[in-house]
Amino acid sequence: MTLSLLHVNPDTGTVAALTATGGVAVGGYVHHAWRGIGACATQGRVTHPWYPEGLRQALADDVRAQQALDDQVVQDPQATLRQCLVMDRYGTSALHNGADNGAVVASCHYPGVAAAGNLLADRRVVNALCDTLLSSSCRNAEAVIAAGAMPVYRADYERCLPESLVDALEAALGCGGDVRGTRSAALRVESFHQAPIDLRIDWCEGDLVGELRGLIRRVRESTFADFLAAMPRR
């Protein structure tokens, strides 16, 4: 399995991505986030590491998510092996699900938040991932989930976005996660008002969520927080 979530806030340009899998070092290969531009997760039976290069350029040129993804897929002779989720700067998502990916394959899409996975234990995994993030980030989460309303974000939600992403992962794993077990995870948050946060657990045979939470606590400690605050933002 690989399970990924993408988030874009069109009003602030903040972009976030979360990925987890039963394999090693998922953070090095699957998700890519570009503030003010969008994000993608390239996964599936065989990950294609060069999709992100073309997707980033297209999204930066203001090509919408579906067209940007279609342009990549049509160039790929082995597209049936891929699963790729893309979100543009407007929070609109698009998904390619190759026919040769292992079941269970599922996705869910809301304005500004989308998730997709393959080799899932249960289709509910992707819904738990999205719904939990929306519930912690939005004042109108029920309307977004039930009717696709535009999210109304809480004033300070971006400050706690890494923690919210991990809470969403915990909820997804509670619905089964990876049929093989979930061994690595990563998250990235890109914004214009703080340095990027890029956290990775490359292999864990125990409490993966606990490991991620421990890493976030270290990032929040004053020494490292001061280091991040001093970094240029542009």
Coordinates of C-alpha atoms in Angstrom, one line a residue:
M1 CA 0.0 0.0 0.0
T2 CA 0.8 3.6 -0.4
L3 CA -1.7 6.1 1.1
S4 CA -1.4 9.8 0.4
L5 CA -3.2 13.0 1.3
L6 CA -2.8 16.4 -0.3
H7 CA -4.0 19.8 1.0
V8 CA -3.9 23.2 -0.6
N9 CA -5.3 26.4 0.8
P10 CA -5.9 28.8 -2.1
D11 CA -6.1 31.9 0.1
T12 CA -2.7 31.5 1.7
G13 CA -0.8 29.4 -0.8
T14 CA 0.0 26.8 2.0
V15 CA 0.4 23.3 0.7
A16 CA 0.8 20.1 2.6
A17 CA 1.3 16.4 1.9
L18 CA 1.2 13.2 3.9
T19 CA 2.2 9.7 2.8
A20 CA 2.5 6.3 4.5
T21 CA 3.3 2.8 3.1
G22 CA 4.3 -0.7 4.0
G23 CA 7.7 -0.2 2.3
V24 CA 10.8 1.7 3.3
A25 CA 11.6 5.4 2.9
V26 CA 8.3 6.6 1.4
G27 CA 9.2 10.3 1.9
G28 CA 12.0 10.1 -0.6
Y29 CA 9.8 9.1 -3.6
V30 CA 6.1 9.7 -3.4
H31 CA 4.8 13.2 -2.4
H32 CA 5.9 16.6 -3.5
A33 CA 4.5 20.0 -2.3
W34 CA 5.2 23.4 -3.8
R35 CA 3.8 26.5 -1.9
G36 CA 1.5 28.7 -4.0
I37 CA 1.6 26.1 -6.8
G38 CA 0.2 22.7 -5.7
A39 CA 1.2 19.2 -4.9
C40 CA 1.3 15.6 -6.2
A41 CA 1.7 12.1 -4.9
T42 CA 3.1 9.6 -7.4
Q43 CA 2.6 6.0 -6.3
G44 CA 1.0 2.8 -7.4
R45 CA 2.4 -0.6 -8.3
V46 CA 5.5 1.1 -9.7
T47 CA 6.2 4.7 -8.7
H48 CA 7.2 7.1 -11.6
P49 CA 9.8 9.5 -10.1
W50 CA 9.7 11.9 -13.1
Y51 CA 6.0 12.8 -13.0
P52 CA 6.6 15.5 -10.4
E53 CA 9.0 17.4 -12.6
G54 CA 6.4 17.9 -15.4
L55 CA 3.5 18.4 -13.0
R56 CA 5.3 21.2 -11.1
Q57 CA 6.1 23.1 -14.3
A58 CA 2.5 22.7 -15.6
L59 CA 0.9 23.8 -12.3
A60 CA 3.3 26.7 -12.0
D61 CA 2.1 27.8 -15.5
D62 CA -1.4 27.7 -14.1
V63 CA -2.5 24.5 -15.9
R64 CA -5.3 23.0 -13.9
A65 CA -4.8 19.7 -12.1
Q66 CA -6.7 17.4 -14.5
Q67 CA -5.0 18.7 -17.6
A68 CA -1.6 18.6 -16.0
L69 CA -2.1 15.0 -15.0
D70 CA -3.5 14.0 -18.4
D71 CA -0.4 15.4 -20.1
Q72 CA 1.9 13.3 -17.9
V73 CA -0.1 10.1 -18.2
V74 CA -0.3 10.2 -22.0
Q75 CA 3.5 10.2 -22.2
D76 CA 3.8 7.2 -20.0
P77 CA 3.7 3.8 -21.8
Q78 CA 3.3 2.0 -18.5
A79 CA 0.6 4.3 -17.1
T80 CA -1.5 1.2 -16.0
L81 CA 1.1 0.7 -13.2
R82 CA 0.7 4.2 -11.8
Q83 CA -1.5 5.9 -9.3
C84 CA -1.0 9.7 -9.2
L85 CA -2.9 12.3 -7.2
V86 CA -2.5 16.0 -8.2
M87 CA -3.9 19.2 -6.6
D88 CA -3.5 22.6 -8.2
R89 CA -3.3 26.0 -6.5
Y90 CA -7.1 26.3 -6.4
G91 CA -7.5 23.2 -4.3
T92 CA -8.9 21.2 -7.2
S93 CA -7.7 17.6 -7.4
A94 CA -7.3 15.0 -10.2
L95 CA -6.4 11.3 -10.0
H96 CA -5.0 8.7 -12.3
N97 CA -5.7 5.1 -11.2
G98 CA -3.9 2.6 -13.4
A99 CA -5.7 -0.7 -14.0
D100 CA -2.8 -2.8 -12.8
N101 CA -2.7 -1.5 -9.3
G102 CA -3.5 -3.9 -6.5
A103 CA -6.8 -3.7 -4.7
V104 CA -8.2 -2.2 -2.6
V105 CA -7.8 1.1 -4.6
A106 CA -9.7 4.1 -3.3
S107 CA -9.8 7.9 -3.3
C108 CA -11.8 10.8 -1.9
H109 CA -11.9 14.4 -3.0
Y110 CA -13.0 17.6 -1.3
P111 CA -12.1 21.2 -2.2
G112 CA -8.6 21.7 -0.9
V113 CA -8.2 18.1 0.5
A114 CA -7.9 14.8 -1.3
A115 CA -6.5 11.3 -0.6
A116 CA -5.8 8.2 -2.6
G117 CA -4.3 4.8 -1.9
N118 CA -3.8 1.3 -3.2
L119 CA -3.4 -2.1 -1.5
L120 CA -5.6 -0.7 1.2
A121 CA -7.1 -2.9 3.9
D122 CA -10.5 -1.0 3.5
R123 CA -11.9 1.7 1.3
R124 CA -12.8 3.7 4.5
V125 CA -9.1 4.4 5.0
V126 CA -9.0 7.3 2.6
N127 CA -12.2 8.8 4.0
A128 CA -10.9 8.7 7.5
L129 CA -7.7 10.4 6.4
C130 CA -9.6 13.3 4.7
D131 CA -12.4 13.6 7.2
T132 CA -10.1 13.8 10.2
L133 CA -8.0 16.6 8.7
L134 CA -11.1 18.5 7.7
S135 CA -12.6 18.2 11.2
S136 CA -9.5 19.5 12.8
S137 CA -8.9 22.3 10.3
C138 CA -12.4 23.7 9.3
R139 CA -15.2 25.4 11.0
N140 CA -17.7 23.9 8.5
A141 CA -16.2 20.4 8.2
E142 CA -19.6 18.7 8.2
A143 CA -20.8 20.8 5.2
V144 CA -17.6 20.1 3.3
I145 CA -17.8 16.3 3.9
A146 CA -21.5 16.0 3.3
A147 CA -22.0 18.4 0.4
G148 CA -18.6 19.5 -0.9
A149 CA -18.8 23.0 0.5
M150 CA -15.8 25.3 0.3
P151 CA -13.8 24.9 3.5
V152 CA -13.8 27.7 6.1
Y153 CA -10.5 27.2 7.9
R154 CA -9.9 27.9 11.5
A155 CA -7.8 31.0 12.0
D156 CA -4.8 29.2 13.5
Y157 CA -5.1 25.8 11.8
E158 CA -1.8 26.1 9.8
R159 CA 0.2 26.4 12.9
C160 CA -0.9 23.0 14.0
L161 CA -1.0 21.4 10.5
P162 CA 1.8 18.8 11.1
E163 CA 0.0 17.6 14.2
S164 CA -3.4 17.5 12.4
L165 CA -1.8 15.5 9.6
V166 CA -0.5 12.9 12.0
D167 CA -4.0 12.7 13.7
A168 CA -5.4 12.0 10.3
L169 CA -2.9 9.3 9.7
E170 CA -3.8 7.7 13.0
A171 CA -7.5 7.7 12.1
A172 CA -6.7 6.1 8.7
L173 CA -4.5 3.4 10.2
G174 CA -7.3 2.7 12.7
C175 CA -9.4 1.7 9.6
G176 CA -6.8 -0.8 8.5
G177 CA -4.2 1.2 6.6
D178 CA -1.8 -1.1 4.6
V179 CA -2.7 -4.7 4.3
R180 CA 1.1 -5.5 4.9
G181 CA 1.4 -3.2 7.9
T182 CA 2.5 0.5 7.7
R183 CA 6.3 0.9 8.1
S184 CA 7.2 4.4 6.8
A185 CA 5.6 7.8 6.7
A186 CA 6.4 11.4 5.8
L187 CA 4.8 14.8 5.8
R188 CA 5.7 18.1 4.3
V189 CA 4.2 21.6 4.9
E190 CA 5.1 24.5 2.6
S191 CA 4.0 28.0 3.2
F192 CA 4.9 31.6 2.7
H193 CA 5.0 32.5 6.4
Q194 CA 7.3 29.9 7.8
A195 CA 10.2 27.6 6.8
P196 CA 9.2 24.2 5.2
I197 CA 8.6 21.4 7.6
D198 CA 9.7 18.1 6.1
L199 CA 9.6 15.1 8.4
R200 CA 10.2 11.4 7.6
I201 CA 10.1 8.1 9.4
D202 CA 12.0 5.8 7.0
W203 CA 11.3 2.5 8.8
C204 CA 9.4 1.6 11.9
E205 CA 8.4 -1.8 13.2
G206 CA 6.5 -0.4 16.2
D207 CA 4.4 2.7 16.8
L208 CA 4.7 4.7 13.5
V209 CA 2.3 7.4 14.6
G210 CA 4.1 7.7 17.9
E211 CA 7.4 8.1 16.1
L212 CA 6.0 10.9 14.0
R213 CA 4.6 12.7 17.0
G214 CA 7.9 12.4 18.8
L215 CA 9.6 13.9 15.8
I216 CA 7.2 16.8 15.7
R217 CA 7.8 17.4 19.4
R218 CA 11.5 17.8 18.7
V219 CA 10.8 20.2 15.9
R220 CA 8.6 22.3 18.3
E221 CA 11.4 22.5 20.9
S222 CA 12.8 26.0 21.3
T223 CA 16.2 25.4 19.8
F224 CA 15.0 24.0 16.5
A225 CA 11.9 26.3 16.4
D226 CA 14.3 29.3 16.7
F227 CA 16.4 27.8 13.9
L228 CA 13.4 27.5 11.6
A229 CA 12.1 31.0 12.5
A230 CA 15.5 32.4 11.4
M231 CA 15.4 30.8 7.9
P232 CA 14.5 33.0 4.9
R233 CA 10.9 32.6 3.8
R234 CA 11.5 33.4 0.1

